[in-house]
GROMACS .gro file of C-alpha atoms in nm:
model
  143
    1MET     CA    1   0.083  -2.707   0.704
    2GLY     CA    2  -0.081  -2.633   1.033
    3GLU     CA    3  -0.392  -2.766   1.205
    4CYS     CA    4  -0.719  -2.649   1.066
    5PHE     CA    5  -1.028  -2.582   1.283
    6GLU     CA    6  -1.386  -2.448   1.260
    7ASP     CA    7  -1.518  -2.196   1.518
    8GLY     CA    8  -1.889  -2.195   1.449
    9PRO     CA    9  -1.920  -2.030   1.110
   10ASP     CA   10  -1.564  -1.906   1.122
   11ARG     CA   11  -1.256  -2.103   1.054
   12GLY     CA   12  -0.885  -2.096   1.091
   13ARG     CA   13  -0.545  -2.273   1.067
   14ILE     CA   14  -0.255  -2.273   1.306
   15LEU     CA   15   0.054  -2.154   1.121
   16VAL     CA   16   0.303  -2.144   1.411
   17SER     CA   17   0.206  -2.290   1.749
   18GLY     CA   18   0.333  -2.180   2.086
   19ASP     CA   19   0.497  -2.522   2.106
   20ASP     CA   20   0.707  -2.426   1.799
   21THR     CA   21   0.837  -2.109   1.971
   22GLY     CA   22   0.889  -2.229   2.327
   23GLY     CA   23   0.568  -2.047   2.417
   24ARG     CA   24   0.691  -1.702   2.313
   25TRP     CA   25   0.432  -1.651   2.039
   26SER     CA   26   0.196  -1.810   1.791
   27LEU     CA   27   0.031  -1.723   1.459
   28MET     CA   28  -0.289  -1.838   1.294
   29GLU     CA   29  -0.497  -1.759   0.990
   30TYR     CA   30  -0.856  -1.685   1.076
   31GLU     CA   31  -1.150  -1.623   0.849
   32VAL     CA   32  -1.453  -1.442   0.975
   33ALA     CA   33  -1.763  -1.555   0.792
   34ALA     CA   34  -1.985  -1.300   0.631
   35ARG     CA   35  -2.292  -1.197   0.821
   36ALA     CA   36  -2.640  -1.162   0.684
   37ALA     CA   37  -2.731  -0.789   0.605
   38GLU     CA   38  -3.014  -0.793   0.851
   39GLU     CA   39  -2.796  -0.943   1.130
   40PRO     CA   40  -2.685  -0.669   1.381
   41LEU     CA   41  -2.318  -0.607   1.431
   42ALA     CA   42  -2.178  -0.810   1.724
   43TYR     CA   43  -1.821  -0.738   1.822
   44GLY     CA   44  -1.800  -1.008   2.091
   45PRO     CA   45  -1.617  -0.779   2.331
   46HIS     CA   46  -1.355  -0.948   2.550
   47LEU     CA   47  -1.004  -0.894   2.701
   48HIS     CA   48  -0.708  -1.104   2.789
   49ARG     CA   49  -0.507  -0.977   3.086
   50GLU     CA   50  -0.202  -1.174   2.996
   51ILE     CA   51  -0.191  -1.187   2.618
   52GLU     CA   52  -0.103  -0.929   2.345
   53GLU     CA   53  -0.275  -0.991   2.015
   54THR     CA   54  -0.206  -0.850   1.668
   55PHE     CA   55  -0.458  -0.868   1.391
   56ILE     CA   56  -0.364  -0.810   1.030
   57VAL     CA   57  -0.641  -0.797   0.765
   58GLN     CA   58  -0.550  -0.979   0.446
   59ALA     CA   59  -0.887  -0.950   0.264
   60GLY     CA   60  -1.227  -0.792   0.336
   61ARG     CA   61  -1.339  -0.524   0.570
   62LEU     CA   62  -1.349  -0.547   0.944
   63ARG     CA   63  -1.498  -0.319   1.199
   64PHE     CA   64  -1.266  -0.341   1.513
   65LEU     CA   65  -1.355  -0.242   1.866
   66LEU     CA   66  -1.042  -0.135   2.063
   67GLY     CA   67  -1.124   0.000   2.411
   68GLU     CA   68  -1.408   0.234   2.339
   69GLU     CA   69  -1.283   0.328   1.990
   70VAL     CA   70  -1.423   0.170   1.666
   71ARG     CA   71  -1.197   0.145   1.367
   72ASP     CA   72  -1.272   0.025   1.013
   73LEU     CA   73  -0.994  -0.190   0.877
   74GLY     CA   74  -0.923  -0.314   0.521
   75PRO     CA   75  -0.646  -0.520   0.352
   76GLY     CA   76  -0.307  -0.444   0.491
   77ASP     CA   77  -0.435  -0.271   0.804
   78ARG     CA   78  -0.333  -0.401   1.140
   79VAL     CA   79  -0.412  -0.339   1.507
   80CYS     CA   80  -0.216  -0.439   1.810
   81VAL     CA   81  -0.412  -0.518   2.134
   82SER     CA   82  -0.218  -0.476   2.460
   83PRO     CA   83  -0.292  -0.705   2.751
   84GLY     CA   84  -0.600  -0.601   2.939
   85VAL     CA   85  -0.751  -0.393   2.656
   86ARG     CA   86  -1.118  -0.464   2.570
   87HIS     CA   87  -1.151  -0.556   2.204
   88GLY     CA   88  -1.372  -0.735   1.941
   89PHE     CA   89  -1.460  -0.730   1.579
   90ALA     CA   90  -1.730  -0.761   1.323
   91ASN     CA   91  -1.728  -0.844   0.957
   92VAL     CA   92  -1.879  -0.556   0.757
   93SER     CA   93  -1.763  -0.657   0.409
   94GLY     CA   94  -2.043  -0.895   0.302
   95ALA     CA   95  -1.783  -1.156   0.224
   96PRO     CA   96  -1.541  -1.356   0.444
   97VAL     CA   97  -1.266  -1.153   0.608
   98LYS     CA   98  -0.929  -1.314   0.609
   99LEU     CA   99  -0.691  -1.236   0.907
  100LEU     CA  100  -0.357  -1.316   1.046
  101VAL     CA  101  -0.368  -1.321   1.430
  102SER     CA  102  -0.070  -1.354   1.646
  103PHE     CA  103  -0.061  -1.417   2.027
  104HIS     CA  104   0.213  -1.323   2.268
  105PRO     CA  105   0.279  -1.546   2.460
  106GLY     CA  106   0.183  -1.847   2.248
  107GLY     CA  107  -0.050  -2.119   2.359
  108PHE     CA  108  -0.390  -1.960   2.343
  109GLU     CA  109  -0.425  -2.071   1.988
  110GLN     CA  110  -0.468  -2.435   2.115
  111LEU     CA  111  -0.806  -2.339   2.256
  112PHE     CA  112  -0.936  -2.305   1.903
  113VAL     CA  113  -0.821  -2.665   1.823
  114ARG     CA  114  -0.938  -2.818   2.154
  115HIS     CA  115  -1.286  -2.648   2.121
  116ARG     CA  116  -1.323  -2.675   1.748
  117THR     CA  117  -1.692  -2.705   1.639
  118ASP     CA  118  -1.610  -2.946   1.355
  119GLN     CA  119  -1.537  -3.245   1.586
  120ASP     CA  120  -1.775  -3.527   1.675
  121PRO     CA  121  -1.909  -3.501   1.933
  122PRO     CA  122  -1.891  -3.122   1.941
  123PRO     CA  123  -1.746  -2.964   2.248
  124ALA     CA  124  -1.950  -2.800   2.533
  125ALA     CA  125  -2.075  -2.464   2.405
  126ASP     CA  126  -1.910  -2.275   2.691
  127GLY     CA  127  -1.585  -2.477   2.699
  128PHE     CA  128  -1.378  -2.227   2.514
  129LEU     CA  129  -1.491  -1.936   2.736
  130LEU     CA  130  -1.445  -2.129   3.058
  131GLU     CA  131  -1.091  -2.238   2.962
  132ALA     CA  132  -0.990  -1.901   2.843
  133THR     CA  133  -1.120  -1.740   3.169
  134ARG     CA  134  -0.953  -2.000   3.396
  135ASP     CA  135  -0.619  -2.041   3.227
  136TRP     CA  136  -0.564  -1.719   3.029
  137ALA     CA  137  -0.714  -1.447   3.256
  138SER     CA  138  -0.964  -1.359   2.992
  139GLU     CA  139  -1.298  -1.187   3.040
  140PHE     CA  140  -1.594  -1.203   2.802
  141GLU     CA  141  -1.891  -0.973   2.798
  142PRO     CA  142  -2.239  -1.134   2.782
  143ARG     CA  143  -2.376  -1.172   2.437
   0.00000   0.00000   0.00000
């Protein structure tokens, strides 16, 4: 069920695509790989001006950036991100973190499939960011 993809060290699977809901919403499983203990926390701050996202932690511990606030989330915790709100996350559990992620409206999930890193040849490194910025009014902070 659903199309699987790799996103660098992370991976996911589309459970419900925007095509399935007439573009109203989509849902995917997403697994955030464990980071090495010596690796600094990197939230990957960004925002989407036209998308609302909801993150539900199924397993592991996630440190979540929402605006200027940082929250620690565990299994069963969720956070809703309104359009235009800066957000990002980092795995702090020492093991993979499993999430459910929904997008409202749907369609954004297809970027993960189009720019999947497990295809040959691999996509351009900046393709995801460029398409998200152009087509989904997203903004990404420099890494």
